[in-house]
Short mmCIF file of C-alpha atoms in Angstrom, two decimals:
data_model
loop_
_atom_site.label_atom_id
_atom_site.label_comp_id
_atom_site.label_asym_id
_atom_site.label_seq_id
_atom_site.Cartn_x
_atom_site.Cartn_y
_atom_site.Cartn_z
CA UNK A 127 104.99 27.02 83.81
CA UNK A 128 107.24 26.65 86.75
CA UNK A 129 104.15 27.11 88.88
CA UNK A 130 103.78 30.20 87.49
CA UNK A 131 101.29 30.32 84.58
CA UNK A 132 101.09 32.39 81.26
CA UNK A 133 98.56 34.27 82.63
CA UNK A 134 100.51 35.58 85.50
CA UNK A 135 103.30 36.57 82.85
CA UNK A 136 101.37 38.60 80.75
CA UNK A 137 100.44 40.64 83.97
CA UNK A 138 103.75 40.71 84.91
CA UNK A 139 104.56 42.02 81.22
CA UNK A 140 101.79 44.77 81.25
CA UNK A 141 102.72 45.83 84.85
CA UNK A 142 105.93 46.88 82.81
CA UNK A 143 104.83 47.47 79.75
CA UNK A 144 105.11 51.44 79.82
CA UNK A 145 109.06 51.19 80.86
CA UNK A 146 109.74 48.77 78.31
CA UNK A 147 108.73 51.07 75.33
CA UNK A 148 109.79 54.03 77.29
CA UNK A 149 113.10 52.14 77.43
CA UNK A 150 113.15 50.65 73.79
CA UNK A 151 112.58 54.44 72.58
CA UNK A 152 115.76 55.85 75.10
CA UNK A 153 117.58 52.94 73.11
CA UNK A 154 116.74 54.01 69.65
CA UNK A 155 116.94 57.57 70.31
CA UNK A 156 120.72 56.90 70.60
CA UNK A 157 122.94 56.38 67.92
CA UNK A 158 125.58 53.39 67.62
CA UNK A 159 127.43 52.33 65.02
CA UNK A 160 130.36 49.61 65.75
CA UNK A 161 132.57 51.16 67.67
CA UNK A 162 130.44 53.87 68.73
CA UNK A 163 128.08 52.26 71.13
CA UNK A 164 129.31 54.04 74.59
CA UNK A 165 126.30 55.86 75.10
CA UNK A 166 124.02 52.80 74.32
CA UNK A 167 126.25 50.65 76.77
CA UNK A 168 125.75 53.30 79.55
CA UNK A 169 122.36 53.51 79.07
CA UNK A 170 121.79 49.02 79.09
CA UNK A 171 123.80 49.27 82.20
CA UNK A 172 121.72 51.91 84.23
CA UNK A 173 118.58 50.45 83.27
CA UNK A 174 119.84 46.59 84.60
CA UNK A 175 121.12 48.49 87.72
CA UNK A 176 117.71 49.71 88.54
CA UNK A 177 116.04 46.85 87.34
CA UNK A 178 118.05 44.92 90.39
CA UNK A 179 119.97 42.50 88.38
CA UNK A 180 122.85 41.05 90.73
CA UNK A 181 125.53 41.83 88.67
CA UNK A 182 126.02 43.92 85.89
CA UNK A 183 129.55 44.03 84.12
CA UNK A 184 131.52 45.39 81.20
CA UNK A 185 134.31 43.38 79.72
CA UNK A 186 137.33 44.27 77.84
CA UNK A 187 135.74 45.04 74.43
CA UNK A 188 132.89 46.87 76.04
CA UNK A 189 130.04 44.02 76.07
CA UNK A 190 126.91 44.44 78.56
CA UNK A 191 126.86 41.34 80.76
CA UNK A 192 123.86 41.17 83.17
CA UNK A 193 123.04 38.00 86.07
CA UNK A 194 120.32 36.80 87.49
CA UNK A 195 120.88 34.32 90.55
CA UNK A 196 118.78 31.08 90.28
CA UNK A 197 118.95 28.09 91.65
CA UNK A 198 121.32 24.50 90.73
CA UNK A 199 119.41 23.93 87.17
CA UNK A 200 120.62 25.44 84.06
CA UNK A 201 122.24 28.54 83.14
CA UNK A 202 120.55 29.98 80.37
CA UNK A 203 122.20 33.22 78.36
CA UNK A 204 119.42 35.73 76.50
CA UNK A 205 121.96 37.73 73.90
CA UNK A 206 121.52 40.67 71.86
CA UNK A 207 123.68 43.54 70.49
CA UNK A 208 124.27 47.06 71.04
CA UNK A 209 125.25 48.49 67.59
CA UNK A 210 123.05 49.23 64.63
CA UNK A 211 123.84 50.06 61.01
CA UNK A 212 123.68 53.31 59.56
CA UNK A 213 120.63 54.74 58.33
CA UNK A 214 121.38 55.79 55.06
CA UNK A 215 119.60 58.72 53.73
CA UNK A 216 117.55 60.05 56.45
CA UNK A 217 115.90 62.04 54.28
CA UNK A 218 113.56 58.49 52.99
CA UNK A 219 112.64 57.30 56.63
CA UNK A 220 109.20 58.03 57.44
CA UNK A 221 110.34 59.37 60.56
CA UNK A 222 113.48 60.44 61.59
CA UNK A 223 115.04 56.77 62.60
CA UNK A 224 116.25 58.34 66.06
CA UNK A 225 112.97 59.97 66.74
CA UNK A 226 111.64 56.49 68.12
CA UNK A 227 108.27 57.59 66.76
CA UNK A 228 105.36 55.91 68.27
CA UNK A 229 102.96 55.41 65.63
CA UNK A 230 99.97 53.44 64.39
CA UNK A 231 101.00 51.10 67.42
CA UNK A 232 104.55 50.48 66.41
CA UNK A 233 107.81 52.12 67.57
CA UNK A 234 109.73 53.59 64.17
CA UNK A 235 113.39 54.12 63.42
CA UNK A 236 117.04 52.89 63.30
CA UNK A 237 117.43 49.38 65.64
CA UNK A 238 114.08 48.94 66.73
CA UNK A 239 113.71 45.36 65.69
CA UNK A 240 117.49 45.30 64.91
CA UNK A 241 117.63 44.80 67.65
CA UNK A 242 117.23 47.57 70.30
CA UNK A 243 113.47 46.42 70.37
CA UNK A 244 114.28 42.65 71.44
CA UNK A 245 117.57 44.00 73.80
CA UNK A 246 114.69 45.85 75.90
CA UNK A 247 112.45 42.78 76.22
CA UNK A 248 115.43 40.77 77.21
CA UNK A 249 116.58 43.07 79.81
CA UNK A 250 112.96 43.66 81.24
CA UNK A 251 111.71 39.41 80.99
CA UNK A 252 114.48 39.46 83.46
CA UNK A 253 113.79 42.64 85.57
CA UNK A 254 110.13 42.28 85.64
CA UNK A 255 110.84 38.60 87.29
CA UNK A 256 112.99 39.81 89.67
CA UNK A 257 110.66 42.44 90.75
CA UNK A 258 108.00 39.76 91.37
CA UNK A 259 110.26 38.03 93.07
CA UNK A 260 110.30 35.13 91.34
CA UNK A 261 112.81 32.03 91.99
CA UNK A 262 114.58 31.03 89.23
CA UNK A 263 115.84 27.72 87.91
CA UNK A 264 119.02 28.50 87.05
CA UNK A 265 121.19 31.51 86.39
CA UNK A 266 119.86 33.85 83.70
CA UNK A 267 122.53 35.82 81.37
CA UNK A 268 121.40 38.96 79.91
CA UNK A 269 124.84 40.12 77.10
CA UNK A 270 124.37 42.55 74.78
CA UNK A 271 127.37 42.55 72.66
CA UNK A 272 129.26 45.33 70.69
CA UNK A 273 130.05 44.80 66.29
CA UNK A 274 127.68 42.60 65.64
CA UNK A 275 127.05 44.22 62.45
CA UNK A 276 130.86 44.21 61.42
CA UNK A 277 131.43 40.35 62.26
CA UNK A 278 130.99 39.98 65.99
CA UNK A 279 134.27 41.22 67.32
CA UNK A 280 132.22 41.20 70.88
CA UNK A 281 130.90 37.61 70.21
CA UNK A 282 134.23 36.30 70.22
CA UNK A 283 134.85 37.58 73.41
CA UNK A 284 131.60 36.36 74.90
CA UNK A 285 132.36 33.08 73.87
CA UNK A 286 135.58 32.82 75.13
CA UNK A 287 134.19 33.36 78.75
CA UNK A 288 130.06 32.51 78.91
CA UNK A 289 129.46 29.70 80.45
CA UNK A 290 126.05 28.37 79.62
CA UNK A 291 123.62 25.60 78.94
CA UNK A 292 121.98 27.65 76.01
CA UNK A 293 121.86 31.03 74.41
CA UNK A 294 119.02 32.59 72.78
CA UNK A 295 120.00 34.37 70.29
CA UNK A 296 117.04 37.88 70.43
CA UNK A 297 117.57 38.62 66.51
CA UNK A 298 113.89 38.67 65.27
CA UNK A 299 112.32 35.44 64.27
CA UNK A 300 108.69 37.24 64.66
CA UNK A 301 107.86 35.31 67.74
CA UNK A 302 108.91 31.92 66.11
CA UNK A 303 111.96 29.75 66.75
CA UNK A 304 114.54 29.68 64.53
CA UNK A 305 117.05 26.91 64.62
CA UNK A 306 120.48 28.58 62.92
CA UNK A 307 121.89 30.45 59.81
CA UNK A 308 124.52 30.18 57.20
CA UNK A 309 127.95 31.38 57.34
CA UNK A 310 129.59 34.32 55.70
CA UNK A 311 133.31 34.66 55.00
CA UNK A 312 134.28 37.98 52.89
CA UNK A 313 137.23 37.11 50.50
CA UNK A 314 139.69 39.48 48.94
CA UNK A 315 140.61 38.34 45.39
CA UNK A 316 143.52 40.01 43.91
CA UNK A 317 145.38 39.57 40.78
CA UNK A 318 149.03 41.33 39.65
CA UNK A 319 149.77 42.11 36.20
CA UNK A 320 152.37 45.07 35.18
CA UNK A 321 151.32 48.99 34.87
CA UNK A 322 151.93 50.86 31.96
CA UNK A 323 150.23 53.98 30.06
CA UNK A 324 147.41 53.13 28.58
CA UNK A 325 148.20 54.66 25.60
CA UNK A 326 150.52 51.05 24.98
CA UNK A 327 148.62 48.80 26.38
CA UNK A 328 150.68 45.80 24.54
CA UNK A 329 153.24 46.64 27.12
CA UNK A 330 151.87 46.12 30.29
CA UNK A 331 149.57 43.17 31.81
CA UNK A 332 146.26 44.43 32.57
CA UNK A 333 144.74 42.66 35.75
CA UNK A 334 141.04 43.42 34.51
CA UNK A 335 141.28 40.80 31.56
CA UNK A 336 142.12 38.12 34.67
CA UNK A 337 139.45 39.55 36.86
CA UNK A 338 136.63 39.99 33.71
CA UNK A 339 137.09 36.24 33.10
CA UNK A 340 136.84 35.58 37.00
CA UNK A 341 133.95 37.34 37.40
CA UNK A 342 132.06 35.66 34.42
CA UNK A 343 133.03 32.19 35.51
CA UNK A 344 131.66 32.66 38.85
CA UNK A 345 128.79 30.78 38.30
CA UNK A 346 130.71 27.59 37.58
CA UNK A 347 131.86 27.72 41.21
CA UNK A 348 130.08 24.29 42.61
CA UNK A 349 128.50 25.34 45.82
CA UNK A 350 126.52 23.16 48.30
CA UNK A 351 123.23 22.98 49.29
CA UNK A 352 121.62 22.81 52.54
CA UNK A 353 118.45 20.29 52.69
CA UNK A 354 117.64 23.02 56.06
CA UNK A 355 119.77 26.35 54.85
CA UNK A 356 119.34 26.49 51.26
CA UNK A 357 121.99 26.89 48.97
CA UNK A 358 125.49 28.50 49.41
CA UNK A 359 126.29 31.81 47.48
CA UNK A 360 128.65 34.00 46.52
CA UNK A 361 128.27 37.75 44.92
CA UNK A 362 131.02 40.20 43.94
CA UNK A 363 130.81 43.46 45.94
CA UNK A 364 133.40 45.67 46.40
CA UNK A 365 136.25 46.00 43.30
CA UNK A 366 139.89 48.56 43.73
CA UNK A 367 142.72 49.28 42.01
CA UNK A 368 146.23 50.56 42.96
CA UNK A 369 145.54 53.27 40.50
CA UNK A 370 143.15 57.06 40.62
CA UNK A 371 144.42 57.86 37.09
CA UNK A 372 142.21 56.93 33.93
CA UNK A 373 145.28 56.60 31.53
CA UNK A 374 147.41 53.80 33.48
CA UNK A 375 146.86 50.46 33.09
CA UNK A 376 146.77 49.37 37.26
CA UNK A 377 148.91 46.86 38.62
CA UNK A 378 146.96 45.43 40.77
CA UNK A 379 143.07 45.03 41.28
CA UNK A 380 141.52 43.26 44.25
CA UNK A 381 137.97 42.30 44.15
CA UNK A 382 135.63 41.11 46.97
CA UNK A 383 133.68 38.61 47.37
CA UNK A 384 130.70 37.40 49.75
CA UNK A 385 130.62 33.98 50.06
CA UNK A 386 127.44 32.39 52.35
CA UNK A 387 128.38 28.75 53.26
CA UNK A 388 126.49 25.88 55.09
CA UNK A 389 128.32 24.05 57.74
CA UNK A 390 129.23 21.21 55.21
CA UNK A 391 131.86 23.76 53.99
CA UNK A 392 134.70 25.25 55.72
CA UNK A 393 136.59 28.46 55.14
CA UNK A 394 139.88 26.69 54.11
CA UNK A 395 138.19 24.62 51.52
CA UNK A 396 136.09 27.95 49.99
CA UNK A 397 139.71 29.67 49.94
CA UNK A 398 140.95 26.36 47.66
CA UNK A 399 138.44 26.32 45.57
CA UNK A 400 138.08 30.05 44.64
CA UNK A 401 141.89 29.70 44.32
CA UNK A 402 141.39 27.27 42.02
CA UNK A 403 139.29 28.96 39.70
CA UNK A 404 141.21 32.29 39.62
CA UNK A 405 144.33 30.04 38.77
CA UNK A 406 142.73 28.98 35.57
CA UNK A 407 141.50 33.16 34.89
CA UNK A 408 144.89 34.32 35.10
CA UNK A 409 146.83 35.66 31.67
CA UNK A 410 150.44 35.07 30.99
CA UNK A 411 152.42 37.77 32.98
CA UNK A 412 149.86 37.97 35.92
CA UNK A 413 149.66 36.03 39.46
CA UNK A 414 146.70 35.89 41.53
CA UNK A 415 145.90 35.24 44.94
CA UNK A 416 142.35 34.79 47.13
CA UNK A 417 142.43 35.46 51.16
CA UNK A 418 139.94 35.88 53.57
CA UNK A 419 139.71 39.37 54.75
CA UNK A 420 141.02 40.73 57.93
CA UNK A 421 140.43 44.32 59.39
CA UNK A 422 141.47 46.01 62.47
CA UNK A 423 138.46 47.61 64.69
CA UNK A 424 138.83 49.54 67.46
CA UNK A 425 135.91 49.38 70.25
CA UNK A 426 134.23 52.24 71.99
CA UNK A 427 136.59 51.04 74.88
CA UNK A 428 139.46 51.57 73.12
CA UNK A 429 140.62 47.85 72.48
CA UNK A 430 142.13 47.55 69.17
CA UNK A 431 142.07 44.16 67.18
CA UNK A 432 142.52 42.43 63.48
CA UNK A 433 139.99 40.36 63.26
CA UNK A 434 139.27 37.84 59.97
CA UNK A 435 135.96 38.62 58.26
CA UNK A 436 134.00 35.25 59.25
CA UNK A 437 130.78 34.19 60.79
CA UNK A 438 130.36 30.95 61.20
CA UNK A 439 127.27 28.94 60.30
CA UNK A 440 125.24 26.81 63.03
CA UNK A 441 122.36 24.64 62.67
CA UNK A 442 120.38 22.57 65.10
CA UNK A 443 117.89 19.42 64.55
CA UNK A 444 113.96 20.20 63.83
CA UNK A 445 113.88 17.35 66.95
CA UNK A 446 116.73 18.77 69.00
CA UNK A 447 115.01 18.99 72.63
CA UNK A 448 116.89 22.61 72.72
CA UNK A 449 114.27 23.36 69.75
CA UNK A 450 110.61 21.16 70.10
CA UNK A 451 111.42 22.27 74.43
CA UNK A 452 111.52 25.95 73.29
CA UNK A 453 108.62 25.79 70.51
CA UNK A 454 106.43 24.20 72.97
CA UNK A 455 107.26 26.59 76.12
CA UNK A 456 106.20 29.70 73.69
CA UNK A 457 103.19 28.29 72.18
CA UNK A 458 101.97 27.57 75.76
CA UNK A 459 103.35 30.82 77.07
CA UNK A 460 101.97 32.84 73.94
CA UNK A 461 98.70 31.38 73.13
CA UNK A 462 99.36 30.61 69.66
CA UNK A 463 101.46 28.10 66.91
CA UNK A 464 105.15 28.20 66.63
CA UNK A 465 107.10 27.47 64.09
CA UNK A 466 110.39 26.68 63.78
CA UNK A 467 112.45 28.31 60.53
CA UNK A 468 115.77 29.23 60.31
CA UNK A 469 117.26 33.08 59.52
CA UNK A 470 118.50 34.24 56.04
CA UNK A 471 121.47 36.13 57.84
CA UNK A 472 124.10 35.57 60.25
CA UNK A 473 123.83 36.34 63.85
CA UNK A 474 126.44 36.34 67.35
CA UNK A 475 125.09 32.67 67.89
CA UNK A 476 127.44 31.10 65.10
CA UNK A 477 130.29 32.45 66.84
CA UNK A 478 128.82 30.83 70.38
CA UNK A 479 127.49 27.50 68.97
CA UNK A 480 131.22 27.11 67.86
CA UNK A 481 132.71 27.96 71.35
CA UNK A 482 130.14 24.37 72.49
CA UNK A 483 126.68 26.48 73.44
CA UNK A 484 123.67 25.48 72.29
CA UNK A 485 121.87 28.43 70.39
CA UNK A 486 118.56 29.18 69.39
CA UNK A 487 116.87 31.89 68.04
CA UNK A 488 114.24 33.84 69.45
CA UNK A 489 112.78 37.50 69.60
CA UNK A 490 110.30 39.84 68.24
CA UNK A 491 110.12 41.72 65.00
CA UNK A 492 109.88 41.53 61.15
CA UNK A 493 113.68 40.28 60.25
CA UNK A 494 112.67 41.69 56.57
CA UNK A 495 112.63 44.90 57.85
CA UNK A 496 116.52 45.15 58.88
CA UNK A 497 118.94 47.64 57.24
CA UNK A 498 115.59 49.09 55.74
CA UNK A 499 114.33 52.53 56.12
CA UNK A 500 111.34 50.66 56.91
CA UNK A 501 112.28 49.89 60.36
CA UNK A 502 110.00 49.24 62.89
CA UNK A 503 108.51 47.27 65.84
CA UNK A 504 105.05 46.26 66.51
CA UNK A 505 104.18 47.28 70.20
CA UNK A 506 101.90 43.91 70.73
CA UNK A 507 104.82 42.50 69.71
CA UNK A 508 107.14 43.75 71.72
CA UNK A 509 105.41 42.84 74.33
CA UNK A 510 104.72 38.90 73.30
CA UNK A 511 108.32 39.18 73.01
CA UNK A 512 109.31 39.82 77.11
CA UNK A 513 106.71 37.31 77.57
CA UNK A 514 108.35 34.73 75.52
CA UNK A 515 111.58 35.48 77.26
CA UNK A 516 109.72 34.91 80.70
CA UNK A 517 108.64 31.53 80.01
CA UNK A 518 112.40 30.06 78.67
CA UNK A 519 114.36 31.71 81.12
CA UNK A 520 111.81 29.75 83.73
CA UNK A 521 111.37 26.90 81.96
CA UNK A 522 114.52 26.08 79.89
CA UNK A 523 116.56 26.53 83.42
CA UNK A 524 114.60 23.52 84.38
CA UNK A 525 115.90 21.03 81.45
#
């Protein structure tokens, strides 16, 4: 493995293994919701400084970019994310999800596979090989991006400026490969009528009756299917008025809508066709009209942006070398099968694999676990997972 075998990793991983859980716990323990992930970012920083990375930056938006110096061969990029979603009620976690709990050999609470768990592998496969020594390939990339969860405001960024041969994408596969994701787009559909008192209906044009018939037609909406992703989807969420008052008849109700797509479909053409179908809902007196949503975010930096509420999809082939290189460097480097699958949600790399990079998924963890009060990371685990990143970052450099 680049002359250095998977025997030498895994003492190269267990030489470290006490910092890396130590570190994965000082990661959980903190609290960071989009926006608020400061204290995280401070925290990725000091540990790559003493880890002996050669550079370690901060851009604009507040994204964690670590380098490793290699030689001429390729530049690979290892990417995570620094915020986390809430946790809900604490009160139905097992253990409080910033306590980092150590239990029944798995580290409990808020981020640990999601992805605070496979952040700390990526920064340590990296530290713990330039500790050793080691002489890399190529450069090695370690960005841990902010909003993730909201869209991947700090993707954008990152693509705009990474420059590399492939990114591995850490969001939990559970040690397997994954090969891409659908996309999301969240649309706003809102229809007009005319307010009036309730108490004369007659006289007013009530958007409900528009929206009721749009929601019960949804199903007719002809949506593709993936051979690789599955089918497309879409599911009403959210639903407001321009009204608090329970005896007027609202002007206006918007209703929202998440639509997963496959990459056969693009935004524009989901926009038409939901168009299309409200057009047809509407009742005399009303007008209707389907966007995709945009929101403004402001980072923990302070940068302010509007951002549309998209993820793109990506998808590579079962024989892309990208994916049968990477299966076969981790079965050799782990000791066991891989398989390749590919995730039910979206991550930072369909944002990248639409700036040109390659992406692939990797990382350790249960991904049916996320968002759950469930949350947790198998220490074993953990551990295959710095491994894993090891053996691509030496191997994958070499092409």
């Amino acid at each position: 493995m680049n002359d250095i075998s998977p025997a030498i990793l895994w003492d190269l991983a267990h030489a470290h293994q006490a910092a890396l859980v130590d570190f994965t716990r000082r990661l959980i323990s903190l609290p960071s919701l989009p926006g608020q992930e400061g204290a995280v970012a401070a925290l990725v920083q000091a540990e790559m400084r003493r880890l002996g990375l050669d550079e370690v930056t901060v851009d604009v938006v507040g994204n964690v970019v670590g380098r490793l110096r290699g030689g001429a061969g390729r530049t690979l990029a290892l990417v995570s994310h620094l915020d986390q979603v809430d946790v809900g009620d604490a009160g139905g976690w097992r253990f409080p999800p910033h306590a980092a709990t150590v239990h029944e050999g798995a580290i409990w609470g808020r981020g640990a596979m999601d992805i605070k768990g496979p952040l700390a592998a990526q920064v340590y496969a990296a530290g713990a090989l330039k500790a050793a020594g080691v002489s890399l390939p190529g450069d090695v990339v370690i960005a841990s991006t902010v909003m993730e969860e909201i869209g991947g405001l700090g993707a954008r960024h990152l693509a705009a400026s990474l420059r590399a041969d492939c990114a591995v994408i850490g969001e939990a596969t559970g040690l397997d490969v994954s090969r891409g994701h659908r996309g999301r787009v969240e649309l706003a559909v809102t229809v007009t009528g005319r307010a009036v008192h309730a108490s004369v209906p007659a006289r007013g044009v009530n958007p409900h009756q528009a929206l009721a018939r749009f929601i019960t037609r949804l199903p007719e909406l002809p949506l593709l299917t993936d051979d690789s992703l599955g089918a497309s989807s879409v599911a009403p969420t959210l639903y407001g008025c321009d009204q608090a008052s329970a005896n007027v008849i609202p002007g206006r109700c918007t209703l929202h809508l998440d639509r997963r797509y496959v990459p056969a479909e693009s935004p524009a053409d989901i926009v038409a066709q939901v168009q299309a179908l409200l057009d047809d809902c509407l009742i005399p007196g009303s007008t209707g009209q389907v966007h995709i949503v945009r929101r403004s975010w402001q980072t923990y930096t302070g940068q302010v942006e509007e951002l549309p509420a998209l993820s793109p999809p990506f998808l590579r082939a079962t024989d892309d070398p990208w994916i049968t290189g990477s299966r076969a460097i981790l079965a050799e480097a782990l000791g066991r099968p891989v398989s390749v699958k590919t995730w039910g949600f979206t991550t930072d790399g369909g944002h990248l694999a639409q700036a040109g990079i390659p992406c692939l998924g990797f990382g350790p963890g249960d991904e049916a676990l996320a968002h759950t009060i469930h949350e947790h990371i198998a220490l074993d685990e953990l551990l295959a997972g710095m491994v894993g990143y090891m053996a691509l970052i030496l191997r994958l450099g070499c092409g």
